[in-house]
Amino acid sequence: RHYGISVIGATGASHLSFLGTGYQATRTSNEVFRDRRRTPTTAAVEQAIGWAQTMNLEIVLKVHVLPGNGNIPGEVDPSNIELWFDSYRAFLLPWAELAESVGAAQFVIGTELQNTISEKELWLDMISGVRAVFSGELTYAASWDEAFRVPFWQELDYVGIDFYFPVTNRKDPGRFEILAGWQPWLRKLQRLHQQTGRRVLFTEIGYRSIDGSGMKPYQFDNFGSLDMLEQADLYWAALQGTADVSWIAGVSWWNWLANNSGGLFNQDYTPKGKPAETILANAWSRE
C-alpha cells in the first residue's frame, strides 16, 4: 500500500483523495453509521495520509454515504430529512476534525446526495459546522447530472463535480472525436462557474478500461470487452480538455485502489499498470 502511494506520487500528482465511507441500512433510512468491516479506521487513514505526505502529496478527505448493499450515494433518500441530517452531521464532523488534524488541503462534505440538496438551509448549517472545525478548502461532490441544481455553491470554495458526462456516442472513437465530445460540457460548466463565481473542481473523473467506456462513464457494473487503449484515449482527451483552463481548479481521477490492484487484464476504473497511467504521467510530470 505504501508502494502504491509512491507510484501515485511518481505520476506527477499533487493531491491524493482518501475516502471516508458511511453506510445506511436502506436508501430511505435516517441513520448514517460507520461499518466496522468497511469504514476505514481513523488509525488506518492517518497512517496512509502519513505515507502520502512523505511524497509531498496534498491531502483531500472525501466522504461517501452508501445505502443498502452496493447501492450508490445518489439513491440516498431519507424518509425523515431532519433526522438524517442530524445523523449525517454526527458522522461527518469527526472526519472534518481528522482532516484538520492532518493538515488536509481540502474536505469534501458530501458526494452525490442529490435527494437532499433541496434542503438548502440544512446544508448551510452543515457547512457552517464543518467550517468551525476545518480551516481548509471545502467543496461538495455533485453528480454530473446534479451539479446544475445545487443551491449552495457560493458557500463553498469550489463547484465540485464528479465528471461522468458521456463524451462519445460510439465505441472506439478517435482522440480528437472524444475531445470534441468534451466541448458542450465545458461550455455548460463555464456558465456554472460564471453564475456561482467559483472555479470548477472535478472531484472525480474516470473511465473503465473497456470498449465503449466513454459512452456511459457512470456505469460501473456493465460488462464489456477489455480495451486499454480506449481508456488511455479518454484520459488523453480529458487532460487536453482541462489543461490551461483558468476556471478549472483541478482533476481527481477515480480511482486507485488501496490494494494497488490493476494491470493489463483489469477492466475497472484504475489506471494502475495500464496505458492510461503512462498518459497521466506524461502529462502531469511535465507540469
Short mmCIF file of C-alpha atoms in Angstrom, two decimals:
data_model
loop_
_atom_site.label_atom_id
_atom_site.label_comp_id
_atom_site.label_asym_id
_atom_site.label_seq_id
_atom_site.Cartn_x
_atom_site.Cartn_y
_atom_site.Cartn_z
CA ARG A 1 0.00 0.00 0.00
CA HIS A 2 2.89 2.33 0.77
CA TYR A 3 4.34 1.33 -2.61
CA GLY A 4 1.03 2.18 -4.30
CA ILE A 5 1.14 5.72 -2.89
CA SER A 6 4.73 6.02 -4.16
CA VAL A 7 3.56 5.10 -7.66
CA ILE A 8 0.81 7.72 -7.46
CA GLY A 9 3.41 10.30 -6.49
CA ALA A 10 5.54 9.27 -9.46
CA THR A 11 2.72 10.16 -11.87
CA GLY A 12 3.18 13.82 -11.00
CA ALA A 13 0.01 14.01 -8.88
CA SER A 14 -0.20 16.95 -6.48
CA HIS A 15 -3.14 15.80 -4.32
CA LEU A 16 -4.39 12.42 -3.08
CA SER A 17 -8.01 11.90 -2.02
CA PHE A 18 -8.89 9.49 0.76
CA LEU A 19 -12.46 8.21 1.15
CA GLY A 20 -14.35 8.11 4.43
CA THR A 21 -17.29 5.78 3.83
CA GLY A 22 -20.50 5.73 5.82
CA TYR A 23 -23.45 3.41 5.38
CA GLN A 24 -27.17 3.30 5.95
CA ALA A 25 -29.38 0.22 6.07
CA THR A 26 -31.64 1.18 3.15
CA ARG A 27 -31.98 4.12 0.81
CA THR A 28 -34.76 5.64 2.97
CA SER A 29 -33.05 5.11 6.34
CA ASN A 30 -32.34 8.12 8.53
CA GLU A 31 -29.19 6.84 10.23
CA VAL A 32 -25.67 7.10 8.78
CA PHE A 33 -23.17 4.88 10.56
CA ARG A 34 -19.64 3.53 10.43
CA ASP A 35 -19.44 -0.12 9.44
CA ARG A 36 -16.60 -1.82 11.29
CA ARG A 37 -15.91 -4.11 8.31
CA ARG A 38 -15.98 -1.46 5.59
CA THR A 39 -15.41 2.02 7.03
CA PRO A 40 -11.66 2.69 7.32
CA THR A 41 -10.45 3.27 10.85
CA THR A 42 -9.04 6.62 11.86
CA ALA A 43 -5.67 4.98 12.54
CA ALA A 44 -5.55 3.40 9.07
CA VAL A 45 -6.42 6.69 7.38
CA GLU A 46 -3.83 8.58 9.42
CA GLN A 47 -1.16 6.02 8.52
CA ALA A 48 -1.95 6.22 4.79
CA ILE A 49 -2.02 10.01 4.92
CA GLY A 50 1.39 9.97 6.61
CA TRP A 51 2.78 7.92 3.73
CA ALA A 52 1.26 10.34 1.21
CA GLN A 53 2.74 13.34 2.98
CA THR A 54 6.23 11.81 2.72
CA MET A 55 5.66 12.02 -1.06
CA ASN A 56 4.74 15.71 -0.70
CA LEU A 57 1.16 14.99 -1.75
CA GLU A 58 -1.54 17.37 -0.54
CA ILE A 59 -4.39 15.59 1.23
CA VAL A 60 -8.09 15.61 0.35
CA LEU A 61 -10.61 13.85 2.57
CA LYS A 62 -13.83 12.93 0.76
CA VAL A 63 -16.93 11.49 2.43
CA HIS A 64 -19.29 8.96 0.81
CA VAL A 65 -22.58 7.54 2.12
CA LEU A 66 -23.65 4.21 0.63
CA PRO A 67 -27.17 2.84 1.20
CA GLY A 68 -28.02 -0.83 1.49
CA ASN A 69 -25.94 -3.43 -0.30
CA GLY A 70 -23.84 -1.95 -3.09
CA ASN A 71 -26.12 0.94 -3.92
CA ILE A 72 -24.81 4.37 -4.89
CA PRO A 73 -24.95 7.68 -2.95
CA GLY A 74 -27.47 9.12 -5.41
CA GLU A 75 -30.04 6.62 -4.12
CA VAL A 76 -29.95 8.02 -0.57
CA ASP A 77 -33.48 9.35 0.01
CA PRO A 78 -34.25 9.71 3.74
CA SER A 79 -37.81 9.33 4.99
CA ASN A 80 -37.18 11.99 7.66
CA ILE A 81 -34.74 14.56 6.33
CA GLU A 82 -34.10 16.33 9.65
CA LEU A 83 -33.27 13.08 11.44
CA TRP A 84 -30.97 12.13 8.58
CA PHE A 85 -29.12 15.46 8.70
CA ASP A 86 -28.64 15.08 12.48
CA SER A 87 -27.13 11.64 11.92
CA TYR A 88 -25.03 12.77 8.96
CA ARG A 89 -23.63 15.69 10.96
CA ALA A 90 -22.58 13.29 13.73
CA PHE A 91 -20.86 11.13 11.10
CA LEU A 92 -19.32 13.99 9.13
CA LEU A 93 -17.80 16.25 11.78
CA PRO A 94 -15.24 13.69 13.10
CA TRP A 95 -13.97 13.32 9.51
CA ALA A 96 -13.67 17.11 9.25
CA GLU A 97 -11.79 17.16 12.54
CA LEU A 98 -9.47 14.44 11.23
CA ALA A 99 -8.90 16.48 8.06
CA GLU A 100 -7.90 19.45 10.21
CA SER A 101 -5.61 17.40 12.44
CA VAL A 102 -3.62 16.00 9.48
CA GLY A 103 -3.44 19.36 7.71
CA ALA A 104 -5.60 18.37 4.74
CA ALA A 105 -5.85 20.93 1.96
CA GLN A 106 -9.48 20.13 1.13
CA PHE A 107 -12.51 18.45 2.62
CA VAL A 108 -15.45 17.18 0.54
CA ILE A 109 -18.58 17.48 2.67
CA GLY A 110 -20.74 15.05 0.69
CA THR A 111 -20.90 13.05 -2.51
CA GLU A 112 -23.81 12.81 -4.97
CA LEU A 113 -26.55 13.21 -2.35
CA GLN A 114 -28.96 14.56 -4.94
CA ASN A 115 -32.14 13.81 -2.97
CA THR A 116 -31.01 16.06 -0.11
CA ILE A 117 -29.69 19.15 -1.88
CA SER A 118 -33.07 20.93 -1.99
CA GLU A 119 -32.73 21.33 1.79
CA LYS A 120 -30.57 24.42 1.42
CA GLU A 121 -30.86 25.68 5.00
CA LEU A 122 -29.89 22.30 6.44
CA TRP A 123 -26.87 22.18 4.15
CA LEU A 124 -25.88 25.73 5.08
CA ASP A 125 -26.00 24.74 8.73
CA MET A 126 -23.85 21.69 7.95
CA ILE A 127 -21.31 23.82 6.06
CA SER A 128 -21.13 26.24 8.97
CA GLY A 129 -20.50 23.37 11.37
CA VAL A 130 -17.70 21.98 9.21
CA ARG A 131 -16.05 25.38 8.81
CA ALA A 132 -16.00 25.68 12.61
CA VAL A 133 -13.63 22.70 12.84
CA PHE A 134 -11.84 22.68 9.46
CA SER A 135 -9.80 25.62 8.16
CA GLY A 136 -9.00 24.32 4.67
CA GLU A 137 -10.97 24.46 1.43
CA LEU A 138 -14.46 22.98 1.21
CA THR A 139 -16.45 21.58 -1.66
CA TYR A 140 -19.30 19.18 -2.34
CA ALA A 141 -19.00 16.45 -4.99
CA ALA A 142 -22.11 16.65 -7.17
CA SER A 143 -23.03 14.00 -9.67
CA TRP A 144 -22.61 15.08 -13.29
CA ASP A 145 -26.40 15.34 -13.69
CA GLU A 146 -26.92 17.03 -10.30
CA ALA A 147 -24.37 19.84 -10.37
CA PHE A 148 -26.61 22.44 -12.01
CA ARG A 149 -29.24 22.11 -9.24
CA VAL A 150 -27.04 22.56 -6.16
CA PRO A 151 -28.21 25.75 -4.38
CA PHE A 152 -25.27 26.30 -2.03
CA TRP A 153 -22.20 26.52 -4.27
CA GLN A 154 -21.48 30.09 -3.24
CA GLU A 155 -20.98 28.96 0.38
CA LEU A 156 -18.15 26.65 -0.71
CA ASP A 157 -14.72 27.24 -2.20
CA TYR A 158 -15.25 25.22 -5.39
CA VAL A 159 -18.00 23.80 -7.56
CA GLY A 160 -17.20 20.11 -7.16
CA ILE A 161 -18.33 17.73 -9.90
CA ASP A 162 -17.95 14.00 -10.38
CA PHE A 163 -17.45 14.21 -14.15
CA TYR A 164 -19.13 11.21 -15.74
CA PHE A 165 -20.66 13.09 -18.67
CA PRO A 166 -20.91 11.00 -21.85
CA VAL A 167 -18.17 12.22 -24.17
CA THR A 168 -18.62 9.76 -27.06
CA ASN A 169 -21.57 8.13 -28.79
CA ARG A 170 -19.82 5.07 -30.18
CA LYS A 171 -17.15 2.52 -29.39
CA ASP A 172 -13.54 3.04 -30.43
CA PRO A 173 -13.69 6.79 -31.08
CA GLY A 174 -10.60 8.71 -32.07
CA ARG A 175 -8.85 11.04 -29.66
CA PHE A 176 -9.99 14.24 -31.34
CA GLU A 177 -13.54 12.91 -31.58
CA ILE A 178 -13.50 12.44 -27.80
CA LEU A 179 -12.04 15.91 -27.30
CA ALA A 180 -14.86 17.34 -29.42
CA GLY A 181 -17.32 15.50 -27.18
CA TRP A 182 -15.97 17.45 -24.21
CA GLN A 183 -16.74 20.86 -25.66
CA PRO A 184 -20.53 21.13 -24.97
CA TRP A 185 -19.97 20.11 -21.35
CA LEU A 186 -17.12 22.57 -20.92
CA ARG A 187 -19.35 25.37 -22.19
CA LYS A 188 -22.10 24.43 -19.72
CA LEU A 189 -19.65 24.17 -16.84
CA GLN A 190 -18.12 27.53 -17.71
CA ARG A 191 -21.56 29.08 -17.39
CA LEU A 192 -21.95 27.41 -13.99
CA HIS A 193 -18.60 28.89 -12.97
CA GLN A 194 -19.74 32.33 -14.10
CA GLN A 195 -23.07 32.02 -12.26
CA THR A 196 -21.52 30.92 -8.97
CA GLY A 197 -18.24 32.82 -9.02
CA ARG A 198 -16.47 29.57 -8.09
CA ARG A 199 -13.89 27.58 -10.03
CA VAL A 200 -14.82 24.03 -11.02
CA LEU A 201 -13.01 21.15 -9.36
CA PHE A 202 -13.51 17.71 -10.88
CA THR A 203 -13.79 15.75 -7.64
CA GLU A 204 -13.96 12.53 -9.68
CA ILE A 205 -13.40 11.66 -13.30
CA GLY A 206 -12.95 8.11 -14.50
CA TYR A 207 -13.23 5.64 -17.34
CA ARG A 208 -13.14 1.88 -17.24
CA SER A 209 -10.71 0.03 -19.49
CA ILE A 210 -13.49 -1.49 -21.61
CA ASP A 211 -14.79 -0.92 -25.10
CA GLY A 212 -17.24 2.00 -25.19
CA SER A 213 -16.49 3.32 -21.71
CA GLY A 214 -16.79 6.96 -22.83
CA MET A 215 -20.46 6.46 -23.74
CA LYS A 216 -21.67 5.92 -20.18
CA PRO A 217 -18.72 6.51 -17.84
CA TYR A 218 -21.00 6.31 -14.81
CA GLN A 219 -21.90 2.65 -15.42
CA PHE A 220 -19.64 0.78 -13.04
CA ASP A 221 -21.43 -2.57 -13.26
CA ASN A 222 -21.78 -3.09 -17.01
CA PHE A 223 -19.78 -5.65 -18.91
CA GLY A 224 -17.64 -5.07 -21.97
CA SER A 225 -14.59 -6.30 -23.78
CA LEU A 226 -11.19 -5.24 -22.49
CA ASP A 227 -9.90 -2.08 -24.17
CA MET A 228 -6.87 -0.49 -22.58
CA LEU A 229 -6.24 1.93 -25.43
CA GLU A 230 -9.74 3.41 -25.35
CA GLN A 231 -9.28 4.20 -21.66
CA ALA A 232 -5.93 5.81 -22.49
CA ASP A 233 -7.52 7.90 -25.26
CA LEU A 234 -10.23 9.06 -22.84
CA TYR A 235 -7.55 10.09 -20.34
CA TRP A 236 -5.70 11.98 -23.08
CA ALA A 237 -8.82 13.91 -24.11
CA ALA A 238 -9.70 14.75 -20.50
CA LEU A 239 -6.21 16.07 -19.83
CA GLN A 240 -6.20 18.05 -23.07
CA GLY A 241 -9.68 19.44 -22.46
CA THR A 242 -8.89 20.69 -18.97
CA ALA A 243 -5.31 21.88 -19.48
CA ASP A 244 -4.70 25.59 -19.04
CA VAL A 245 -8.39 26.36 -18.41
CA SER A 246 -8.31 29.07 -15.77
CA TRP A 247 -11.73 28.30 -14.28
CA ILE A 248 -10.93 24.59 -13.74
CA ALA A 249 -9.17 24.13 -10.41
CA GLY A 250 -8.07 20.53 -10.89
CA VAL A 251 -8.90 16.92 -11.72
CA SER A 252 -9.12 13.97 -9.33
CA TRP A 253 -9.10 10.58 -11.04
CA TRP A 254 -11.33 7.70 -9.97
CA ASN A 255 -9.69 5.57 -8.77
CA TRP A 256 -6.55 3.95 -7.39
CA LEU A 257 -7.45 1.00 -5.21
CA ALA A 258 -5.98 0.59 -1.74
CA ASN A 259 -4.77 -2.91 -2.57
CA ASN A 260 -2.82 -1.45 -5.53
CA SER A 261 -4.55 -3.79 -8.00
CA GLY A 262 -4.75 -3.08 -11.72
CA GLY A 263 -2.74 -4.26 -14.69
CA LEU A 264 -3.37 -5.19 -18.30
CA PHE A 265 -6.26 -7.57 -17.62
CA ASN A 266 -8.15 -5.31 -15.22
CA GLN A 267 -11.39 -3.83 -16.61
CA ASP A 268 -12.08 -1.42 -13.76
CA TYR A 269 -11.50 2.34 -13.48
CA THR A 270 -7.98 2.26 -12.11
CA PRO A 271 -5.18 3.37 -14.48
CA LYS A 272 -2.65 1.35 -12.46
CA GLY A 273 -0.32 -0.60 -14.74
CA LYS A 274 -2.21 0.42 -17.90
CA PRO A 275 -1.51 2.75 -20.84
CA ALA A 276 -3.71 5.34 -19.10
CA GLU A 277 -1.12 5.57 -16.32
CA THR A 278 1.54 6.45 -18.89
CA ILE A 279 -0.72 9.11 -20.44
CA LEU A 280 -1.28 10.57 -16.99
CA ALA A 281 2.39 10.57 -16.01
CA ASN A 282 3.46 12.10 -19.33
CA ALA A 283 1.02 14.95 -18.86
CA TRP A 284 1.50 15.66 -15.15
CA SER A 285 5.24 15.10 -14.86
CA ARG A 286 5.84 17.87 -17.40
CA GLU A 287 3.86 20.45 -15.43
#
